Structures are given as structure tokens and as C-alpha cells.
Short mmCIF file of C-alpha atoms in Angstrom, two decimals:
data_model
loop_
_atom_site.label_atom_id
_atom_site.label_comp_id
_atom_site.label_asym_id
_atom_site.label_seq_id
_atom_site.Cartn_x
_atom_site.Cartn_y
_atom_site.Cartn_z
CA MET A 1 -64.06 10.33 -91.86
CA GLN A 2 -63.13 7.19 -90.37
CA ILE A 3 -59.75 8.51 -89.33
CA ALA A 4 -61.08 11.70 -87.99
CA ARG A 5 -63.31 9.55 -85.67
CA ALA A 6 -60.99 7.35 -84.92
CA ILE A 7 -58.76 10.33 -83.75
CA CYS A 8 -61.59 11.71 -81.74
CA LYS A 9 -62.20 8.36 -80.00
CA LYS A 10 -58.38 8.06 -79.06
CA LEU A 11 -58.05 11.89 -77.94
CA THR A 12 -61.16 11.48 -76.02
CA ILE A 13 -59.83 8.45 -74.13
CA PHE A 14 -56.70 10.32 -73.26
CA ALA A 15 -58.13 13.16 -71.94
CA THR A 16 -60.54 11.18 -69.77
CA GLU A 17 -57.48 9.31 -68.47
CA MET A 18 -55.55 12.56 -67.79
CA SER A 19 -58.34 14.25 -66.54
CA THR A 20 -58.05 17.24 -69.20
CA VAL A 21 -59.69 17.90 -72.47
CA ILE A 22 -57.35 17.80 -75.29
CA TYR A 23 -59.12 18.34 -78.89
CA PRO A 24 -58.66 17.57 -82.29
CA SER A 25 -57.35 19.86 -84.86
CA PRO A 26 -58.09 21.85 -86.61
CA ILE A 27 -61.75 20.89 -86.40
CA PHE A 28 -64.16 19.47 -83.77
CA GLY A 29 -67.56 19.23 -82.46
CA PRO A 30 -70.10 20.22 -82.89
CA VAL A 31 -70.67 20.60 -79.13
CA HIS A 32 -73.09 22.24 -76.90
CA SER A 33 -71.77 25.31 -75.44
CA ARG A 34 -73.38 26.73 -72.22
CA ARG A 35 -72.82 30.36 -73.68
CA LEU A 36 -72.96 30.10 -77.42
CA GLY A 37 -75.14 27.20 -78.31
CA VAL A 38 -74.42 24.29 -81.14
CA SER A 39 -70.87 25.38 -81.79
CA LEU A 40 -68.54 23.80 -84.35
CA GLY A 41 -64.98 24.23 -83.04
CA ILE A 42 -61.92 25.40 -85.18
CA ASN A 43 -58.79 24.49 -83.15
CA LEU A 44 -55.77 26.21 -84.50
CA LEU A 45 -53.26 24.34 -82.30
CA PRO A 46 -51.58 21.02 -82.50
CA ALA A 47 -54.03 18.01 -81.74
CA ASP A 48 -51.63 16.54 -79.46
CA GLY A 49 -50.96 18.85 -76.82
CA LYS A 50 -51.60 22.70 -75.49
CA PHE A 51 -49.97 25.54 -77.00
CA CYS A 52 -51.02 28.74 -75.12
CA THR A 53 -49.73 32.24 -74.00
CA PHE A 54 -51.47 31.49 -70.70
CA ASP A 55 -50.85 28.70 -68.18
CA CYS A 56 -54.28 28.81 -66.38
CA ILE A 57 -54.42 26.55 -63.27
CA TYR A 58 -57.98 26.08 -63.77
CA CYS A 59 -57.56 25.08 -67.41
CA GLU A 60 -59.59 22.26 -69.00
CA CYS A 61 -56.73 21.49 -71.23
CA GLY A 62 -54.31 21.19 -68.17
CA LEU A 63 -51.18 22.58 -67.44
CA ASN A 64 -48.84 23.73 -70.32
CA ALA A 65 -45.72 21.60 -69.21
CA ASP A 66 -47.63 18.43 -68.93
CA HIS A 67 -49.10 18.60 -72.24
CA ARG A 68 -46.10 19.99 -74.48
CA PRO A 69 -47.14 19.23 -78.12
CA HIS A 70 -45.06 17.74 -80.87
CA ALA A 71 -47.24 18.28 -83.87
CA LYS A 72 -47.13 21.33 -85.80
CA LEU A 73 -49.80 23.93 -86.02
CA PRO A 74 -52.19 23.26 -88.69
CA SER A 75 -51.61 25.41 -91.91
CA ARG A 76 -54.10 27.92 -93.33
CA ASP A 77 -54.63 25.55 -96.21
CA ALA A 78 -55.41 22.62 -93.83
CA VAL A 79 -58.03 24.78 -91.76
CA ARG A 80 -59.66 25.91 -94.97
CA GLU A 81 -60.18 22.47 -96.32
CA ALA A 82 -61.10 20.78 -93.12
CA LEU A 83 -63.60 23.46 -92.49
CA GLU A 84 -65.26 23.31 -95.78
CA ALA A 85 -65.27 19.46 -95.38
CA ARG A 86 -67.22 19.54 -92.41
CA LEU A 87 -69.78 22.67 -93.16
CA GLN A 88 -70.54 20.48 -96.33
CA GLN A 89 -71.32 17.42 -94.50
CA MET A 90 -73.40 19.30 -91.79
CA THR A 91 -75.56 20.64 -94.72
CA LEU A 92 -76.43 17.17 -95.54
CA GLU A 93 -76.21 15.49 -92.10
CA GLY A 94 -76.92 18.36 -89.77
CA PRO A 95 -77.11 19.76 -87.28
CA ARG A 96 -76.98 23.50 -87.96
CA PRO A 97 -74.32 25.20 -86.31
CA ASP A 98 -75.17 28.46 -84.21
CA VAL A 99 -71.68 29.42 -84.34
CA LEU A 100 -68.12 28.62 -85.67
CA THR A 101 -65.87 29.15 -82.75
CA PHE A 102 -62.20 29.14 -82.48
CA ALA A 103 -60.94 27.51 -79.30
CA GLY A 104 -59.30 24.40 -78.56
CA ASN A 105 -55.88 23.64 -77.15
CA GLY A 106 -54.62 26.85 -76.12
CA GLU A 107 -54.77 30.62 -77.68
CA PRO A 108 -55.92 30.83 -81.26
CA THR A 109 -54.97 34.20 -82.23
CA ALA A 110 -51.19 33.03 -81.49
CA HIS A 111 -51.34 31.27 -84.69
CA PRO A 112 -49.13 33.40 -87.38
CA HIS A 113 -51.94 33.26 -89.98
CA PHE A 114 -54.80 33.91 -87.81
CA PRO A 115 -55.95 36.95 -89.59
CA GLU A 116 -55.92 35.09 -92.98
CA ILE A 117 -57.66 32.22 -91.63
CA ILE A 118 -60.31 34.42 -90.24
CA GLU A 119 -60.90 35.83 -93.64
CA ASP A 120 -61.13 32.06 -94.95
CA THR A 121 -63.93 31.40 -92.30
CA ILE A 122 -66.03 34.44 -93.00
CA ALA A 123 -65.94 33.26 -96.63
CA LEU A 124 -66.99 29.70 -95.85
CA ARG A 125 -69.77 30.75 -93.10
CA ASN A 126 -71.35 33.06 -95.87
CA ARG A 127 -71.19 30.16 -98.27
CA TYR A 128 -72.60 27.18 -96.11
CA PHE A 129 -74.47 28.86 -93.24
CA PRO A 130 -75.02 32.31 -93.52
CA ASP A 131 -76.98 32.87 -90.31
CA ALA A 132 -73.99 31.31 -88.12
CA LYS A 133 -71.88 33.53 -85.94
CA ILE A 134 -68.29 33.33 -85.60
CA SER A 135 -66.62 33.45 -82.51
CA VAL A 136 -62.98 33.84 -81.26
CA LEU A 137 -62.58 32.49 -77.34
CA SER A 138 -59.03 34.32 -76.55
CA ASN A 139 -57.02 35.00 -73.33
CA ALA A 140 -56.48 38.91 -74.78
CA THR A 141 -52.81 38.56 -74.67
CA GLN A 142 -52.52 38.87 -78.56
CA VAL A 143 -55.03 41.99 -78.80
CA ILE A 144 -51.90 44.61 -79.00
CA ARG A 145 -50.87 43.24 -82.27
CA PRO A 146 -52.50 45.47 -85.00
CA GLU A 147 -53.45 42.48 -87.30
CA VAL A 148 -55.00 40.55 -84.75
CA HIS A 149 -56.78 43.44 -83.50
CA LYS A 150 -57.75 44.22 -86.95
CA ALA A 151 -59.04 40.58 -87.75
CA LEU A 152 -60.92 40.34 -84.28
CA MET A 153 -63.11 43.32 -85.40
CA TYR A 154 -64.56 41.31 -88.30
CA VAL A 155 -66.03 38.43 -85.67
CA ASP A 156 -69.34 38.03 -84.71
CA ASN A 157 -68.32 37.57 -80.94
CA ASN A 158 -64.96 38.57 -80.02
CA ILE A 159 -64.93 37.05 -76.58
CA GLN A 160 -61.74 38.25 -74.71
CA LYS A 161 -60.72 37.08 -71.06
CA LEU A 162 -60.19 39.29 -68.14
CA ASP A 163 -60.19 37.62 -64.83
CA THR A 164 -58.92 40.46 -63.05
CA VAL A 165 -56.87 43.55 -62.93
CA ASP A 166 -54.88 42.69 -60.09
CA ILE A 167 -51.53 41.91 -61.48
CA ASP A 168 -50.26 39.21 -58.44
CA PHE A 169 -53.66 37.41 -59.14
CA ILE A 170 -53.02 37.27 -62.77
CA HIS A 171 -49.61 35.98 -62.13
CA ARG A 172 -50.77 33.07 -60.08
CA VAL A 173 -53.81 32.22 -61.65
CA ASP A 174 -53.70 32.86 -65.19
CA ARG A 175 -49.86 32.68 -65.40
CA PRO A 176 -48.87 34.57 -68.51
CA ALA A 177 -46.16 32.49 -70.46
CA GLY A 178 -44.23 35.94 -71.51
CA HIS A 179 -44.43 39.56 -70.76
CA TYR A 180 -47.82 41.13 -70.09
CA ASP A 181 -48.58 44.74 -70.12
CA LEU A 182 -52.25 44.71 -68.46
CA ASP A 183 -52.27 48.33 -69.23
CA ALA A 184 -51.67 48.08 -72.66
CA ILE A 185 -54.24 45.28 -72.97
CA ILE A 186 -57.02 47.02 -71.21
CA GLU A 187 -56.46 49.99 -73.84
CA ALA A 188 -56.63 47.70 -76.50
CA LEU A 189 -59.74 46.22 -75.40
CA ALA A 190 -61.29 49.57 -75.10
CA ALA A 191 -60.03 50.31 -78.60
CA PHE A 192 -62.55 47.74 -80.23
CA ASN A 193 -65.07 50.72 -79.40
CA GLY A 194 -67.58 48.30 -77.88
CA HIS A 195 -67.16 45.49 -80.19
CA VAL A 196 -66.07 42.94 -77.85
CA ILE A 197 -67.31 40.73 -75.20
CA ILE A 198 -65.38 40.53 -71.85
CA GLN A 199 -65.28 36.77 -70.39
CA THR A 200 -64.26 36.83 -66.70
CA MET A 201 -63.76 33.42 -64.55
CA PHE A 202 -64.74 33.77 -60.94
CA LEU A 203 -63.63 31.26 -58.44
CA SER A 204 -62.46 30.36 -55.12
CA GLY A 205 -59.68 28.35 -53.04
CA THR A 206 -56.20 28.08 -53.19
CA ASP A 207 -53.32 27.32 -55.81
CA ALA A 208 -50.76 24.79 -55.68
CA GLU A 209 -48.81 26.64 -53.01
CA GLY A 210 -51.91 27.03 -50.71
CA SER A 211 -52.31 30.73 -51.59
CA ASN A 212 -55.86 32.13 -51.73
CA VAL A 213 -57.11 32.89 -55.15
CA THR A 214 -60.78 33.75 -54.40
CA ASN A 215 -61.43 36.86 -56.90
CA THR A 216 -65.01 37.29 -55.68
CA SER A 217 -64.45 39.97 -52.96
CA ASP A 218 -64.71 43.66 -53.30
CA ARG A 219 -61.03 44.08 -53.33
CA TYR A 220 -61.12 42.22 -56.77
CA VAL A 221 -64.36 42.75 -58.37
CA SER A 222 -64.27 46.83 -57.90
CA PRO A 223 -61.05 47.52 -59.82
CA TRP A 224 -62.28 44.80 -62.42
CA LEU A 225 -65.53 46.86 -62.63
CA GLU A 226 -63.50 50.03 -63.33
CA ALA A 227 -61.73 48.24 -66.15
CA VAL A 228 -65.12 47.24 -67.64
CA GLN A 229 -66.40 50.62 -67.49
CA ARG A 230 -63.23 51.94 -69.28
CA ILE A 231 -63.85 48.93 -71.98
CA ARG A 232 -67.30 49.34 -72.31
CA PRO A 233 -67.92 46.11 -73.90
CA GLU A 234 -71.13 44.85 -75.72
CA LYS A 235 -71.32 42.27 -73.27
CA VAL A 236 -69.84 40.59 -69.92
CA MET A 237 -69.84 36.99 -69.47
CA ILE A 238 -68.93 35.80 -66.05
CA TYR A 239 -68.63 32.02 -65.39
CA THR A 240 -67.06 29.56 -63.25
CA ILE A 241 -65.45 26.24 -63.04
CA ASP A 242 -67.41 23.54 -64.57
CA ARG A 243 -64.89 20.76 -65.34
CA GLU A 244 -62.04 19.52 -63.64
CA THR A 245 -59.28 21.54 -63.06
CA PRO A 246 -55.50 20.58 -62.86
CA VAL A 247 -55.02 22.22 -59.61
CA LYS A 248 -57.35 20.52 -57.27
CA SER A 249 -57.94 22.63 -54.42
CA LEU A 250 -59.94 25.29 -56.63
CA GLN A 251 -63.61 25.66 -56.09
CA LYS A 252 -66.60 26.96 -57.78
CA ALA A 253 -67.95 30.58 -57.14
CA THR A 254 -71.27 30.21 -55.59
CA PRO A 255 -74.62 31.20 -57.83
CA ALA A 256 -75.11 33.97 -55.27
CA GLU A 257 -71.68 35.50 -55.79
CA LEU A 258 -72.12 35.31 -59.27
CA ASP A 259 -75.67 36.97 -59.21
CA HIS A 260 -74.22 39.72 -57.49
CA ILE A 261 -71.26 40.68 -59.52
CA ALA A 262 -73.81 40.15 -62.61
CA GLU A 263 -76.09 42.86 -61.02
CA ARG A 264 -73.08 45.26 -60.25
CA VAL A 265 -72.11 44.98 -63.95
CA ARG A 266 -75.49 45.50 -65.19
CA ALA A 267 -75.60 48.54 -63.07
CA LEU A 268 -72.84 50.04 -65.48
CA GLY A 269 -75.15 49.71 -68.37
CA VAL A 270 -73.35 46.86 -69.75
CA GLU A 271 -75.17 43.24 -70.62
CA CYS A 272 -74.35 40.37 -68.56
CA SER A 273 -74.67 36.42 -68.63
CA VAL A 274 -73.85 34.16 -65.86
CA ALA A 275 -72.84 30.28 -66.42
CA TYR A 276 -73.03 28.50 -63.08
#
């Protein structure tokens, strides 16, 4: 435990100096989430850098090229053992978690043993805190993989990113690291048959090259709403920038803009939450 605390302290200092957040691995927190409550984090990525299939210009973990990890991914056994140890501690010392959240330094579903780790996590949750939810924060790039799609059907909060359906915007802002088939991803999201929460970042400003990246206008919102209607998620979470971003010319969407978009989502008969 002393080693874990020392690592957390070291990483917190590193994150402050770099104006980014690099999380310990495989377990961190609990932290208070704006959307999920008391959240115990599960980071399936290395603790010394970022490992992601996106390279979002607003990412709190920084840009991929600036934080290349050198450590290996944590093994399935390491995740299970660390999670059980932390849950045992929380039964004695608190707090009780509202949610066990797969997040951290990149894309959790990219871990080669993601489905098996989900199985382990469900078993441990049921043993120690059966009322806690299991959440996955994902950028949706891996939902087209059948084994990942199947595993996500077993979690309580299957939260998948869809910032826009404008492919040029996606390549300027989300910046996929490899091939990105938007149509296939939307179809895979729809194939969850409602067992999915869509999470969308709305922002304004310009990218590093000076191009406008504001996605709150009708040009972006109306086609996105069509995709939401096609997917029919159980909920939509819209939010804006909350921490310092690696590209400094980005700005928060206004509360009025977010509220207007939320009302348009609700008009479709879909629940929508807003984090300002």
C-alpha cells in the first residue's frame, strides 16, 4: 500500500508539471465523477504513459506522441489481484463505491484480455459491493469486434463516445490512430439494442493549425441527432471541457448551447444529462 501511495504521489506531481492527468495502473481512486458518483478507476493501460486508439486534441491525458508508455499492459491476473485487494480495503475503510469504472490512460477495450477482465470484475463486484455499477468509458473504436461487443453487453453502463458524425471533424479533433469506419461503428452501436450510453464532447475554438473545431452548430448537431435516433441509446451524456487541454486554443461550450442540444435530444424521447 505504501508503494501504491508513493506511485500515486509521483504520478500526481508528473501530471501537474505536464498539465495532463496520467493515472496509476491498474487501480486508481476512488475519485468523484461528475456523471457517475464515487468511482473506483480501473486502468487497463500502462501507468507511465498513454495508449489510445484516438489522439483527441482535448484529452486530459495529453497527446499520444508526448506520453508514449514504456511499461507493458497490466496482465489479467494483475488487474484481478489489485482490484480485489482494493475492494477488500474499501469494505473495511470505505468509501463504498457507486461504480467501478474502466477508464484511465487511453482506450480500455484495446486490452487483449478485456472480455476476460470484465468477467473477473463482475465476479468481484458481486462478492464485495453488489450494488455498485460497472462502467466502461470507451471511444467506440473497438465495438465492431464481436468479443468486445459481447463483453460490453454485460456491464451496467456501456458508455461510448460519438462526438460527431462529420468525418473531417473526427480526423481533426478525435484523430483516430488507425482505420476508422464511422458507418460500421454506428451500426455496431445500434446493435446494442439500447444497452448503450452515448457520450459526446461539445466544444468551440480552433485546433493547433487554426481550423475551427466548434461542433455546437446545427451543421454538426442535426446529423449527430440522426445517428442518435438510429442508435436509440438508453441515455446521452453531453459535456464540455473540464480540465486543461493539450491544445490551448480550445474553449468550453456554453451552458446555453449545451442546454439547447440536450432539449433536442430529449425531443427524440431519449434521456439526456448535461455536465457543464
